[in-house]
Tab-separated table of C-alpha atoms in Angstrom:
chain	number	residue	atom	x	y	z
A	1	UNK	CA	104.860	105.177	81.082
A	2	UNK	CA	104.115	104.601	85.041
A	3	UNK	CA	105.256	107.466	87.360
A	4	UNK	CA	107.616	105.774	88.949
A	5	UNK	CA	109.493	105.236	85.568
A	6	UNK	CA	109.327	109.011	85.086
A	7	UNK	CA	111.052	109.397	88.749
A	8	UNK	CA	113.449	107.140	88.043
A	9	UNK	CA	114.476	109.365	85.179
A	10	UNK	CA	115.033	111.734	86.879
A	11	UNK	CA	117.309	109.781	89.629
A	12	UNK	CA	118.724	108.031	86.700
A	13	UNK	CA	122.291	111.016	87.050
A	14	UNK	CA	122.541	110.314	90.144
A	15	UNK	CA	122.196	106.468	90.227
A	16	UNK	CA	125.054	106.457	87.286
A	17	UNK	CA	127.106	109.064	88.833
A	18	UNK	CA	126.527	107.037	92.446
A	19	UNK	CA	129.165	103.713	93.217
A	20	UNK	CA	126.405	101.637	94.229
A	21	UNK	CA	127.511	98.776	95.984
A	22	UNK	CA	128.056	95.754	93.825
A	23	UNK	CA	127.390	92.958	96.182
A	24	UNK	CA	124.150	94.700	97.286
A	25	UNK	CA	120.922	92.374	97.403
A	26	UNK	CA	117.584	93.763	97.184
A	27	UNK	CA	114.652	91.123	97.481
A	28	UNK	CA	110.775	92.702	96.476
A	29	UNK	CA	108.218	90.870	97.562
A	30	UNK	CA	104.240	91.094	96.350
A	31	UNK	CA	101.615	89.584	97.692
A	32	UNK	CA	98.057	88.649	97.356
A	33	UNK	CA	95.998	88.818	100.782
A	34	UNK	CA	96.285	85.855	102.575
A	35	UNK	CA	98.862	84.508	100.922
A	36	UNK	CA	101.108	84.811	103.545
A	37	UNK	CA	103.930	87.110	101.770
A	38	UNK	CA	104.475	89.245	104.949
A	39	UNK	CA	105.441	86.242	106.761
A	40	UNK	CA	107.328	84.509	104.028
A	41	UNK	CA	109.373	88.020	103.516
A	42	UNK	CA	110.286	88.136	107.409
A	43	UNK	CA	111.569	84.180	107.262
A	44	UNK	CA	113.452	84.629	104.146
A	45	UNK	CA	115.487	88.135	105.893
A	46	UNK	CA	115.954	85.809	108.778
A	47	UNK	CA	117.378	83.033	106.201
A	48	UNK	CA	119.577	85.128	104.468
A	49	UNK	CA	120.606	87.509	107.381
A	50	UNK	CA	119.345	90.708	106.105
A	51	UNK	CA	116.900	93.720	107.121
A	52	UNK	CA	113.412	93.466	106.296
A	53	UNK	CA	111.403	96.522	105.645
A	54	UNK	CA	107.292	96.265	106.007
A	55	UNK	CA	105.503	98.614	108.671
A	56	UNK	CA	109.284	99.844	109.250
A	57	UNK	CA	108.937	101.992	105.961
A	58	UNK	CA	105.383	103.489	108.033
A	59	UNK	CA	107.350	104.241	110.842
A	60	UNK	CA	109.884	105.890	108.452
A	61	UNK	CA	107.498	108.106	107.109
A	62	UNK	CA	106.052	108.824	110.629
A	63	UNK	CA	109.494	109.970	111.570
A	64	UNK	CA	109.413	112.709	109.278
A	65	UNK	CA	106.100	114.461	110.938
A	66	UNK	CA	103.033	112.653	109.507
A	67	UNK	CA	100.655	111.240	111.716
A	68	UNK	CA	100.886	107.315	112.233
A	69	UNK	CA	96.829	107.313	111.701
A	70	UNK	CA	97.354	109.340	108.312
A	71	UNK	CA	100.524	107.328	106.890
A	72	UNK	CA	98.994	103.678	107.772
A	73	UNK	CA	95.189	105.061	105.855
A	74	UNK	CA	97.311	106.260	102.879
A	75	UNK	CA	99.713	103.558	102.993
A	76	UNK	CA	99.608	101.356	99.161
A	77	UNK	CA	96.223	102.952	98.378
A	78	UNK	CA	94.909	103.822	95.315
A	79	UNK	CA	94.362	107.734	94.492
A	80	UNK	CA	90.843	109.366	94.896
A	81	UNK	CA	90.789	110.750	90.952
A	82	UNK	CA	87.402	112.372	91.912
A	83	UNK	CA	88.922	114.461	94.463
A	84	UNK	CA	92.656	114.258	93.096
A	85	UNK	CA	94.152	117.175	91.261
A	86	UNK	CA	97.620	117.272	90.060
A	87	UNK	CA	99.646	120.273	88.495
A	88	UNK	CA	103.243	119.249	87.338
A	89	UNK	CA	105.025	117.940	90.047
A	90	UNK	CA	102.230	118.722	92.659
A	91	UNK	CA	99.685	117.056	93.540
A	92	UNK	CA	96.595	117.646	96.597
A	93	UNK	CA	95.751	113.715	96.826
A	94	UNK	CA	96.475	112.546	100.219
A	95	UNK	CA	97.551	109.115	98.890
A	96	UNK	CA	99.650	110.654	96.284
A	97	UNK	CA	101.656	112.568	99.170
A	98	UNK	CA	101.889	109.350	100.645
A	99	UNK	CA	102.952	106.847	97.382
A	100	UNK	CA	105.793	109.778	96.722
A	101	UNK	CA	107.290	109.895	100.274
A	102	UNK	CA	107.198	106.301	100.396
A	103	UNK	CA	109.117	105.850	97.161
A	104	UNK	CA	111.467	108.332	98.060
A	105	UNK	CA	112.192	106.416	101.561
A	106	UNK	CA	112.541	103.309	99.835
A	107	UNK	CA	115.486	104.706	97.532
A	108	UNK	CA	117.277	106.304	100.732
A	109	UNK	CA	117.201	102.798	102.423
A	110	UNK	CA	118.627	101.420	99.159
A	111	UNK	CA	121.320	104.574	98.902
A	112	UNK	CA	122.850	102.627	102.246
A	113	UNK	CA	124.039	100.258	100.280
A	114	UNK	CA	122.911	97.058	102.363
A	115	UNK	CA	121.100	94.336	101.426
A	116	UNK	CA	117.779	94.095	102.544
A	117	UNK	CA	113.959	92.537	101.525
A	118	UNK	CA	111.167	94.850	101.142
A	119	UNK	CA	107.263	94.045	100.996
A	120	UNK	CA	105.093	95.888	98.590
A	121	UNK	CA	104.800	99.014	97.657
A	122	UNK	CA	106.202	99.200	94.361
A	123	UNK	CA	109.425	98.429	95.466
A	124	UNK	CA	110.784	96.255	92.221
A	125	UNK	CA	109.638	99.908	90.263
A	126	UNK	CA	111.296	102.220	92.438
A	127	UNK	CA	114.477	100.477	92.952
A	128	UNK	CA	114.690	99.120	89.179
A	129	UNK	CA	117.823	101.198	88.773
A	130	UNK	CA	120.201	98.814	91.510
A	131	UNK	CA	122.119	95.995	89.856
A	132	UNK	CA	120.378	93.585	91.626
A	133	UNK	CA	117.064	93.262	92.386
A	134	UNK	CA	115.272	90.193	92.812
A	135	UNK	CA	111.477	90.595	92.590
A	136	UNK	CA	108.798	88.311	93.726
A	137	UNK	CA	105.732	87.971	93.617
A	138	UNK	CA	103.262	85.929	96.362
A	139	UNK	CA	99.932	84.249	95.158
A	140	UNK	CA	98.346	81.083	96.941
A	141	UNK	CA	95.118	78.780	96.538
A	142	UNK	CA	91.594	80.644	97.738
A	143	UNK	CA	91.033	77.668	100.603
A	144	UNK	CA	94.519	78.922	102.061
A	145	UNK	CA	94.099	82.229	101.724
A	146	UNK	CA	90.353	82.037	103.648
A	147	UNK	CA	91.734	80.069	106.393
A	148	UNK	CA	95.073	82.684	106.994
A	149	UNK	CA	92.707	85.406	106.931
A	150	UNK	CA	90.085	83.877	108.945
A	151	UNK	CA	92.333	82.523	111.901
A	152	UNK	CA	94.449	86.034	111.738
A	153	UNK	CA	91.390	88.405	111.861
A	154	UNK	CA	88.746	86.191	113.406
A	155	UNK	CA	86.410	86.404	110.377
A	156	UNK	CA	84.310	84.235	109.190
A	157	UNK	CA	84.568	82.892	105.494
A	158	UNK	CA	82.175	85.353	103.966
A	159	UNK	CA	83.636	88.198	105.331
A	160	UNK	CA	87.310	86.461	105.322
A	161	UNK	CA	86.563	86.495	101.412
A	162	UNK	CA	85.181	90.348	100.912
A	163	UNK	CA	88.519	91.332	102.825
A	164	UNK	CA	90.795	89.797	100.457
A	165	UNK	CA	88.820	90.970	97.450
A	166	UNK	CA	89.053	94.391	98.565
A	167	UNK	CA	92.808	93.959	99.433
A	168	UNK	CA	93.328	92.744	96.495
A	169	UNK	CA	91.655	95.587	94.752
A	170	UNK	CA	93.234	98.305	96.276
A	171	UNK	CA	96.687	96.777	95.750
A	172	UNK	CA	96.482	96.092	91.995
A	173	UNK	CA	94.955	99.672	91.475
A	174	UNK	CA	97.840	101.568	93.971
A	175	UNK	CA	100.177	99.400	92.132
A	176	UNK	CA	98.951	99.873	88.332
A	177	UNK	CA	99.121	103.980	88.945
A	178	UNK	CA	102.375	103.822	89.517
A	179	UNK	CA	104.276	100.953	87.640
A	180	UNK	CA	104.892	100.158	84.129
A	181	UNK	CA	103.422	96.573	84.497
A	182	UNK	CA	100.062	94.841	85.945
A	183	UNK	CA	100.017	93.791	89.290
A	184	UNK	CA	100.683	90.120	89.431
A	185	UNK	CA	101.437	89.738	86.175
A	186	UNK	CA	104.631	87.025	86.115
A	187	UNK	CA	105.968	88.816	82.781
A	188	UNK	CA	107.271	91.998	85.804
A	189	UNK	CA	108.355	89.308	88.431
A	190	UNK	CA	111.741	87.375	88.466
A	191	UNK	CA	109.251	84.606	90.429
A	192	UNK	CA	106.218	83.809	90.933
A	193	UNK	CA	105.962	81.587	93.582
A	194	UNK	CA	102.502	79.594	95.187
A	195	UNK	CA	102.745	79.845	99.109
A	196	UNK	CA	100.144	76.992	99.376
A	197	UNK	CA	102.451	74.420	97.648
A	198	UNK	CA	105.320	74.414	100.128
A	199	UNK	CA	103.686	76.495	103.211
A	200	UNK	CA	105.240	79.704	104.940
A	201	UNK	CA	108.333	78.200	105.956
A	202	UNK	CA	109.261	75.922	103.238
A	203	UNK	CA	108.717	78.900	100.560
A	204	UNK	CA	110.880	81.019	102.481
A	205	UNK	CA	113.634	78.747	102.309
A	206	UNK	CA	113.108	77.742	98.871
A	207	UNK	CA	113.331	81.439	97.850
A	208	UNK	CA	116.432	81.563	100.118
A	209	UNK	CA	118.249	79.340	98.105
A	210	UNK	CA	117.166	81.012	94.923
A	211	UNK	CA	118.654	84.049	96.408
A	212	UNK	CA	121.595	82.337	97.154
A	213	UNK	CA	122.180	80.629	93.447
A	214	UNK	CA	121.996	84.082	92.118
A	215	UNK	CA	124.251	85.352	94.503
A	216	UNK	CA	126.508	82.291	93.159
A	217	UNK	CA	126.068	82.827	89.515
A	218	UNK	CA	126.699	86.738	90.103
A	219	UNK	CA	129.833	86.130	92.184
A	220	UNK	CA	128.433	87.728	95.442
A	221	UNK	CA	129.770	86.186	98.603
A	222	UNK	CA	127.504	84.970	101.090
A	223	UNK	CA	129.352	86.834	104.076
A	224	UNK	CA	128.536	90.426	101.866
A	225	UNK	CA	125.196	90.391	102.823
A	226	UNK	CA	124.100	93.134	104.906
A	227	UNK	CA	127.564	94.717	104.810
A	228	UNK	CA	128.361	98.452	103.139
């Protein structure tokens, strides 16, 4: 069992004793590096007229007294077990600290009741208790992948290449600690979608309108969307 499925045990009173809001849309989206996920995430808000939360949920965390330094070198990285010790409830790894107020964050955004996407972070986990969650999951060829992260960084292939591997890496291992299922693994994911197919804009919208055929089959009107 992942940790965040023992958290959401213990949230699981409240979550039944809470009227969540029924026409509520929450949209997860993972990502390989360079697939362009972060982009396709902010287009598809933009298409369905909803918040997006990314860096925002760093600046969240910020706002509650951490450093921005510490919160963006601990932000969806895997624990130190070396120098990680954990007693009960409490544990001394920095990135543990981190994972925790993150999650927690994530569930007061949802608590709002508006709809909203969200990128990373083990947000299709964490919020597994809301009626509807659509989680999705962003791969794309290698050639596409080298050429976002070359142009956005200014690397050059070799190194273009070692950043996404270690990217990668730390995301599937920050990810694995605390879920119940493998990173990128389609059998956790409503979709799994191939950026490189129909590009950053033309993904977006054809996850919009899966969003929106959902909403249709579940009876959610459109103009619900980021209302209470």
């Amino acid at each position: 069992m992942g940790r965040i499925q023992k958290m959401n045990e213990k949230y699981a009173g409240d979550a039944e004793n809470k009227q969540m809001n029924e026409n509520q849309i929450i949209v997860t989206v993972g990502r390989e590096h360079g697939s362009g996920g972060h982009f396709i995430a902010q287009n598809l808000a933009k298409e369905l007229g909803i918040k997006l939360y990314d860096k925002e949920i760093v600046e969240g965390i910020v706002a509650q007294g951490f450093s921005k330094e510490f919160v963006e070198e601990m932000d969806e990285k895997p624990i130190n077990y070396f120098l990680s010790r954990r007693i009960g409830e409490f544990s001394n790894s920095p990135e543990e600290i981190v994972a925790e107020k993150v999650f927690e964050y994530i569930r007061e955004i949802a608590k709002k009741g508006e709809s909203f996407v969200i990128v990373g972070r083990c947000a299709e986990s964490v919020l597994r208790l809301y009626p509807h969650v659509i989680s999705i999951f962003v791969t794309g060829d290698k050639k596409d992948k080298l050429k976002r992260i070359e142009d956005i960084y200014h690397l050059d292939a070799m190194a273009a290449q070692d950043r996404i591997r270690r990217v990668d890496s730390k995301r599937k291992q920050y990810h694995n600690h605390y879920a119940d299922f493998k990173w990128g693994d389609s059998r956790g994911y409503d979709l799994l979608i191939n950026s490189s197919r129909l590009g950053i804009d033309g993904t977006a919208k054809c996850l919009a309108g899966y969003v929106k055929s959902y909403m249709q089959v579940k009876g959610i009107e459109p103009q619900t969307l980021g209302k209470e």
